[in-house]
Coordinates of C-alpha atoms in Angstrom, one line a residue:
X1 CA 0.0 0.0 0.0
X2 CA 1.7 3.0 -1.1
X3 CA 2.1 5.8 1.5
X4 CA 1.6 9.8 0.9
X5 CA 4.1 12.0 1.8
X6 CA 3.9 15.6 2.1
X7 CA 7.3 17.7 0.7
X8 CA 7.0 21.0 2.3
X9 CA 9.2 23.5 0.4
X10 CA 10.1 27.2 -0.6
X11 CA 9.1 29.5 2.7
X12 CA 9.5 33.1 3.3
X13 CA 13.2 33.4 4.3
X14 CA 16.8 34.0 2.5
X15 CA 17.0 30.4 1.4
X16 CA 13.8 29.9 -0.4
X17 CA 15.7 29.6 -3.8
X18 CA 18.1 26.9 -2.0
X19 CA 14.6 25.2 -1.0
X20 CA 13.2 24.6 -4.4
X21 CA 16.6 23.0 -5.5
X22 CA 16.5 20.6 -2.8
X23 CA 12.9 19.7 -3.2
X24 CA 13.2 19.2 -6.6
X25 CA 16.0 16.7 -6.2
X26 CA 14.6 14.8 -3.1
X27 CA 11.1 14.0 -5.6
X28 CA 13.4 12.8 -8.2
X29 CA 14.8 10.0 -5.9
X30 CA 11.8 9.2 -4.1
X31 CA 10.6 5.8 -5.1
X32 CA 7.1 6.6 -6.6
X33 CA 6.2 3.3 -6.5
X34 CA 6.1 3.2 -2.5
X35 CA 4.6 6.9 -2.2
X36 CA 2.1 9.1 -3.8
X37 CA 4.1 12.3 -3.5
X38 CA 2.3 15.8 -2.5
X39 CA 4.5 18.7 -3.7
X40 CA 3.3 21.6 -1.4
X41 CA 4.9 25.3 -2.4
X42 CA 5.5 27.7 0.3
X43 CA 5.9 31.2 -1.7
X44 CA 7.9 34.1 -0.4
X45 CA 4.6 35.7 0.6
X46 CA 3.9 33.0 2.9
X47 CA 1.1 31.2 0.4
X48 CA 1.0 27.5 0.6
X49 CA 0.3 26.3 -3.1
X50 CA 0.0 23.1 -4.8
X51 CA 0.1 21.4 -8.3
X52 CA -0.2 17.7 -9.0
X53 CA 1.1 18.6 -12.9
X54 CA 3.9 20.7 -12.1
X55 CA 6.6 19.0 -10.0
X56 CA 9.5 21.0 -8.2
X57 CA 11.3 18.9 -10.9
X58 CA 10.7 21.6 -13.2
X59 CA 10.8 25.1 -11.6
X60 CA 14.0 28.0 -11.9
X61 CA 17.6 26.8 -10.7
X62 CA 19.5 29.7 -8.8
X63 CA 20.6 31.8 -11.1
X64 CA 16.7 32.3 -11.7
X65 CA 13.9 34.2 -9.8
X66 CA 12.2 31.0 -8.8
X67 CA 9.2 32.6 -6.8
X68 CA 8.0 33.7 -10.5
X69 CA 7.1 29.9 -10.7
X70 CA 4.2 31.2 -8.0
X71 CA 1.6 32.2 -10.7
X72 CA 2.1 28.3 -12.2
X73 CA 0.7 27.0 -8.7
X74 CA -2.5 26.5 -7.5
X75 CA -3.1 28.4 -4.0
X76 CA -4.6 27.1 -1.2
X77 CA -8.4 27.9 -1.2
X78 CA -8.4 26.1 2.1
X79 CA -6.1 26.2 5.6
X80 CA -2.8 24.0 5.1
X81 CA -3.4 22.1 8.1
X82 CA -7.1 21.3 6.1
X83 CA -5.3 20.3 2.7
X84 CA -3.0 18.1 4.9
X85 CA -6.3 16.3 6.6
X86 CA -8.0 16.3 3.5
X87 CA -5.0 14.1 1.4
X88 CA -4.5 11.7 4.6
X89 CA -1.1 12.6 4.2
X90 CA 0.9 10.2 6.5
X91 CA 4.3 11.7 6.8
X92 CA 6.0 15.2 5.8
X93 CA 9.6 15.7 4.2
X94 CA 9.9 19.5 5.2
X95 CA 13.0 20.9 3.1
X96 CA 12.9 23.9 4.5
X97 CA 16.1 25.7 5.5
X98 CA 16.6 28.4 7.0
X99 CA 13.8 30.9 9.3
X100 CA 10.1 29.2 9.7
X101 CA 11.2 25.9 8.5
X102 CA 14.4 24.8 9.9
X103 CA 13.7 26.4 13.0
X104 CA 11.0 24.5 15.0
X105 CA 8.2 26.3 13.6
X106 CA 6.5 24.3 11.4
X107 CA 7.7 21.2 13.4
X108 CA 5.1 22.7 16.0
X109 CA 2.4 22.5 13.3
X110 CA 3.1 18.9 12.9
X111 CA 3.2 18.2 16.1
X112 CA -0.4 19.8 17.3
X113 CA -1.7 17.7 14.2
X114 CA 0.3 14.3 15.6
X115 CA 2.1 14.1 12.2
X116 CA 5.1 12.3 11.7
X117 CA 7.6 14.2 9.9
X118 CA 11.4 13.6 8.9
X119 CA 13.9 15.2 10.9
X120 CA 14.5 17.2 14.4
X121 CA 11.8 18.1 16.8
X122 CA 10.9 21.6 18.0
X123 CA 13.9 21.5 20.3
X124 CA 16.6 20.5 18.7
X125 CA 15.5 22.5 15.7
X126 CA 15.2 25.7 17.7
X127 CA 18.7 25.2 19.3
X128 CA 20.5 24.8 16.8
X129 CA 19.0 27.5 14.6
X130 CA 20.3 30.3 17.2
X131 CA 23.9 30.1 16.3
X132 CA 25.0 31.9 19.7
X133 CA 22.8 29.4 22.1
X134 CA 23.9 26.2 20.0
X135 CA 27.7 27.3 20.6
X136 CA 26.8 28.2 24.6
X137 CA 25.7 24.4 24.7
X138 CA 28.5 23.0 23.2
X139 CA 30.8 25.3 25.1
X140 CA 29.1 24.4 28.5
X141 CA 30.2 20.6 27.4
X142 CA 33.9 21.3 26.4
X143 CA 33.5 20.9 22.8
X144 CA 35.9 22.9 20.8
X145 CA 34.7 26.2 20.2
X146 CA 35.9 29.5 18.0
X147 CA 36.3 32.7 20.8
X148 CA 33.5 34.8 20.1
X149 CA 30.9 37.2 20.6
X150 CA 27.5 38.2 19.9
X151 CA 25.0 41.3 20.3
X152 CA 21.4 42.0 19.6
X153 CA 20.5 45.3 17.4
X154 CA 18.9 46.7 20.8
X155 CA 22.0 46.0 22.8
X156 CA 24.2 47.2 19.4
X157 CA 22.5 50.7 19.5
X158 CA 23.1 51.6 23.0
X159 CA 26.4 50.0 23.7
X160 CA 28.1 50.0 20.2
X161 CA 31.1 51.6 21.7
X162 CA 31.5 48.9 24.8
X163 CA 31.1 45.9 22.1
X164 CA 33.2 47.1 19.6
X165 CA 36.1 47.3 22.4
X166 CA 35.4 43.9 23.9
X167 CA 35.2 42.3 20.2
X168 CA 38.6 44.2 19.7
X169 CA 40.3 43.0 22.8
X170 CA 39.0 39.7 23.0
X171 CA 39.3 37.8 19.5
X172 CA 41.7 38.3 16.9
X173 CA 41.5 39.2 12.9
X174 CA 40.3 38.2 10.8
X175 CA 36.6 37.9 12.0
X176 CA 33.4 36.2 10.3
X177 CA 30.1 38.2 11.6
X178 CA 27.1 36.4 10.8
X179 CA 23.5 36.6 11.4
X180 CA 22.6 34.2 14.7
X181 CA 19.4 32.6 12.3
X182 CA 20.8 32.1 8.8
X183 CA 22.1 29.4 6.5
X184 CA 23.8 29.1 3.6
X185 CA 26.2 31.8 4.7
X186 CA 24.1 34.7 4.3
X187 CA 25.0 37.7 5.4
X188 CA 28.4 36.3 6.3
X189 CA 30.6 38.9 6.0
X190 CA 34.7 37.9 6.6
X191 CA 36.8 40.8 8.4
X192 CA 40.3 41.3 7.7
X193 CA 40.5 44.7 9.8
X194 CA 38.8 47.0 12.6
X195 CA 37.8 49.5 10.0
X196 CA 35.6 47.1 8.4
X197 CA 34.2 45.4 11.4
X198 CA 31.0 48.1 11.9
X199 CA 29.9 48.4 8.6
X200 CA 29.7 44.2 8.9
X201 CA 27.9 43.9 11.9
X202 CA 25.3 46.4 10.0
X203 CA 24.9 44.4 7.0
X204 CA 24.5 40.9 9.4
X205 CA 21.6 43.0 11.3
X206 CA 20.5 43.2 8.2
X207 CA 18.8 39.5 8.2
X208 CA 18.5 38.9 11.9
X209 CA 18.4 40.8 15.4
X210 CA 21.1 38.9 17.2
X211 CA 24.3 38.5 15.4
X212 CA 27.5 36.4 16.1
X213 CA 31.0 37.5 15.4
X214 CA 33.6 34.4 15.7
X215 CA 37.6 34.7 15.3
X216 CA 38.7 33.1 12.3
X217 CA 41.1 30.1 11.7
X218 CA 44.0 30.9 10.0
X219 CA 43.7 28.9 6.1
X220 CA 41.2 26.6 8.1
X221 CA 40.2 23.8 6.2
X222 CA 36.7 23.3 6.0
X223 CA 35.0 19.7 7.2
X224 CA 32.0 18.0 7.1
X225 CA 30.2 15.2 8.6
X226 CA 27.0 13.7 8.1
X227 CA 24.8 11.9 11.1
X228 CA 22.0 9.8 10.4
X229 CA 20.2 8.1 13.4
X230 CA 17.6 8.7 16.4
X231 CA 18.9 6.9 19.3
X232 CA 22.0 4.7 17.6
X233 CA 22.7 7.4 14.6
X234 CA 26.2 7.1 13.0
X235 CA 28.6 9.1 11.3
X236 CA 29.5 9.4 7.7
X237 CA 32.7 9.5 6.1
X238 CA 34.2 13.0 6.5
X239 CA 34.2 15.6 3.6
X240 CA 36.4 18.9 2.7
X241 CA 35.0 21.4 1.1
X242 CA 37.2 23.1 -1.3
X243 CA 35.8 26.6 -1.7
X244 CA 36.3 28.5 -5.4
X245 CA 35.9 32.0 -2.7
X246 CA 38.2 33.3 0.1
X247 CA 35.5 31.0 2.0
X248 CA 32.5 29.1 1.7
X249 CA 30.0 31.8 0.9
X250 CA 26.6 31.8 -0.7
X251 CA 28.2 32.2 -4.2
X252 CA 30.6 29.9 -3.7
X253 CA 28.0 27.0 -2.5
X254 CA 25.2 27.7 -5.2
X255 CA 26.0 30.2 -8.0
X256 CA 29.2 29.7 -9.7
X257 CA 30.1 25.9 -9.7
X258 CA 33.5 26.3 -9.2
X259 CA 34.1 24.6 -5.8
X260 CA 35.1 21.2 -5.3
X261 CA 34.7 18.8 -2.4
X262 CA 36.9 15.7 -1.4
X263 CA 35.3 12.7 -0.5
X264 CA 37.2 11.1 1.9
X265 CA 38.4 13.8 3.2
X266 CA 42.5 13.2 3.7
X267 CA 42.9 13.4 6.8
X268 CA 45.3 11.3 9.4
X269 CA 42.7 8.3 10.9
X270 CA 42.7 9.6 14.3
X271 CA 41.5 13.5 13.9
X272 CA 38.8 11.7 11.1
X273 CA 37.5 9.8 14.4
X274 CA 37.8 12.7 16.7
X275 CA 35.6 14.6 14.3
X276 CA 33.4 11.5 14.0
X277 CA 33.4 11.3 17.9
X278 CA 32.5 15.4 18.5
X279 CA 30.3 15.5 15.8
X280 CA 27.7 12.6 17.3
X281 CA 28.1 14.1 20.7
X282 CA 26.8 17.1 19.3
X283 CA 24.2 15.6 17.8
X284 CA 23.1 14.1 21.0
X285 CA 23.5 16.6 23.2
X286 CA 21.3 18.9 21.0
X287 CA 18.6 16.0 21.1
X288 CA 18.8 15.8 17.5
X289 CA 17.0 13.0 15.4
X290 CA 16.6 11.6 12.0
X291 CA 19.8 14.0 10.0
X292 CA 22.2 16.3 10.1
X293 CA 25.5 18.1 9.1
X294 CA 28.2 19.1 11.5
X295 CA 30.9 21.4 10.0
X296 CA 34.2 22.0 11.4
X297 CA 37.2 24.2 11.2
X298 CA 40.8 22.4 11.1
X299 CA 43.9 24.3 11.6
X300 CA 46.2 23.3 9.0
X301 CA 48.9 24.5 11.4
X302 CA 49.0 22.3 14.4
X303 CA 45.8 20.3 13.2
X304 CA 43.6 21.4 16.2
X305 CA 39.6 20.4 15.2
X306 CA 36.9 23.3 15.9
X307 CA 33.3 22.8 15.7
X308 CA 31.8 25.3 13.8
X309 CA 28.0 24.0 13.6
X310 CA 24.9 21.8 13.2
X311 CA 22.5 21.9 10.4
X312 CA 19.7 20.0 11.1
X313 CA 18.0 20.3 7.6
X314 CA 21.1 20.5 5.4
X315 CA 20.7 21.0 1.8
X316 CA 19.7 18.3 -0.5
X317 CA 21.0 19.2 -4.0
X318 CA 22.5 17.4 -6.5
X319 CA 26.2 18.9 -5.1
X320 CA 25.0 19.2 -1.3
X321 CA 27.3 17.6 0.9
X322 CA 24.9 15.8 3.2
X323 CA 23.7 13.1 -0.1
X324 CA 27.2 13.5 -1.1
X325 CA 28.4 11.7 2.1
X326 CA 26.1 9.2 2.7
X327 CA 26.3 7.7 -0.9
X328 CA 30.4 7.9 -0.3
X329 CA 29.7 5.8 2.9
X330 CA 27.4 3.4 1.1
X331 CA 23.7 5.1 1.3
X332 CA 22.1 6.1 -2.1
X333 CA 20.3 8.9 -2.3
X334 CA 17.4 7.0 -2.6
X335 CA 18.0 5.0 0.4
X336 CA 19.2 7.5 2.0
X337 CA 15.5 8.9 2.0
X338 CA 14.3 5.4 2.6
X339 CA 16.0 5.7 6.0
X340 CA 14.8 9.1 6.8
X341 CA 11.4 8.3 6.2
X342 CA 11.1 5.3 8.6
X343 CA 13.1 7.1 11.3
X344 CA 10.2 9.6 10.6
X345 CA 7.7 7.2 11.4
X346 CA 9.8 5.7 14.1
X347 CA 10.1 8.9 16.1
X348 CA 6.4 9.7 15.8
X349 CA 5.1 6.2 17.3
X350 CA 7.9 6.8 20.3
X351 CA 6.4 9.9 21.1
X352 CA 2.5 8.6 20.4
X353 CA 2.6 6.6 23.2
X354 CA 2.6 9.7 25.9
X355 CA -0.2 9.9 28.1
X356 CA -2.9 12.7 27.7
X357 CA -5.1 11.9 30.8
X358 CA -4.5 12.5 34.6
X359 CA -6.0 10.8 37.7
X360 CA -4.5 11.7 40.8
X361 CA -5.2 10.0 44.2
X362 CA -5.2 12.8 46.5
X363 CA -8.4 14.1 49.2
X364 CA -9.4 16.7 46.6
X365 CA -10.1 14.4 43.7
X366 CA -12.2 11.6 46.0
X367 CA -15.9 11.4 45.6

């Protein structure tokens, strides 16, 4: 009996673009004989749309405007949460990154409508959306951690002078400010020198309230991991990004195909297991579940291992690094989903079994 599965895409944030790509790729591999698939378009004007003749397949890559695919969808004439009851959908794929998708927002809606859905829950996604509180975690655990710093706009406009002197005294150039609620690198900004520091931290205020500014590493060489799992998940083999930029920016992951990744990544067997080890601790102590990637920082120098983050709803292109990973360590893509689906489903009957009623044996409650 074949199963229907909602893939949520799109959604009003910076990465909407990043969105459609990975939808589009995530239907290609999904085995259409097991599921009746439900493409459902979130536009950057926060309408949920559908078509059952137009897949994702087909819509703008990048280097298009791919919200101008919104007048070839059919919108919603009823409530989302109604479509959703309406198609018995049994499970939702939400490739979402990025602001009210990767954040624990929408998990929320599937959780008030006890739907199972692939990936982390509300917590998990929350935490490790905030940049600044998923690094106080990890920090509070001993897990190696960049020095930095991070300010609200609030705080920025009455204390500009008192931050700019502690960033200045405490961390050294050059500096990445980012927005604490991004992906894909937006509105990271690198910082070679104090001059250029403010006019930074104004662009990253830009696309968030709270923004982090994090001392970089020297020629650091850029890692990734990929976890798959709930309670047992395991590690992938490692990957190094070769960026075609100064670093792995937006343009440099998505517009101009120039960089490369190694897959294994060469490095010496015992930092490839430390990463391994740090990067399923962080999965657990974030109380992740189902995917994600963990990115570090190596110093080429002495070969120390930073953490840099979590992405629990990494990007699922054809070059994303997440697919790229697991197919190196054995998964297909189409397996790969396989997996994710029934750890879905696996996730949602744990949690189903929670009791909803109360009887307690005290002098007030007696007849």
């Amino acid at each position: 009996m074949k199963r229907t599965i909602a893939v949520i895409f799109g959604g009003t944030n910076t990465e909407h673009e990043v969105s459609i790509v990975s939808a589009r790729s995530i239907i290609e591999h999904l085995d259409q004989n097991k599921y009746t698939v439900i493409p459902i378009y979130i536009t950057k004007q926060n309408e949920w749309a559908y078509d059952w003749n137009i897949a994702p397949i087909k819509l703008s890559p990048l280097s298009k405007r791919a919200d101008s695919t919104r007048n070839a969808w059919k919108i919603l004439q009823t409530h989302p949460i109604e479509f959703i009851r309406q198609h018995k959908v049994d499970i939702v794929l939400p490739v979402l990154h990025g602001p009210y998708g990767e954040d624990g927002t929408i998990q929320g809606m599937f959780e008030l409508l006890h739907l199972p859905y692939v990936g982390c829950n509300v917590l998990s996604s929350a935490l490790c959306m905030d940049k600044v509180v998923q690094k106080q975690l990890c920090l509070q655990q001993g897990l190696p951690i960049v020095p930095f710093a991070y300010t609200t706009k609030h705080n920025w406009k009455i204390n500009s002078k008192q931050i700019l002197q502690y960033i200045n005294n405490k961390l050294t150039y050059p500096l990445f400010v980012k927005p604490a609620n991004q992906g894909s690198s937006i509105g990271v900004i690198k910082v070679h020198t104090k001059d250029k520091l403010v006019p930074a931290i104004k662009e990253a205020f830009e696309y968030d309230a709270k923004i982090i500014i994090e001392q970089g590493v020297d020629h650091a060489r850029e890692i990734e991991c990929a976890i798959l799992g709930n309670h047992q998940p395991k590690a992938s083999v490692l990957g190094e990004i070769l960026p075609s930029n100064e670093f792995y920016d937006y343009d440099a992951k998505y517009v101009d195909g120039k960089s490369e990744a190694k897959i294994p990544a060469d490095l010496p067997a015992k930092i490839s297991q430390r990463i391994q080890d740090i990067a399923l601790k962080v999965f657990k102590l974030l109380n992740c579940s189902g995917l994600a990637r963990v990115d570090f920082l190596i110093d080429p120098k002495a070969n120390n291992v930073f953490l840099n983050e979590l992405n629990t709803m990494p990007g699922f292109t054809q070059i994303s690094m997440y697919p790229k990973l697991w197919e190196a360590s054995g998964v297909s893509y189409s397996k790969l989903l396989e997996t994710l689906i029934k750890l879905g489903f696996e996730n949602a009957k744990e949690h189903a079994h929670k009791k909803t009623t109360h009887n307690p044996k005290s002098p007030w409650h007696q007849s």
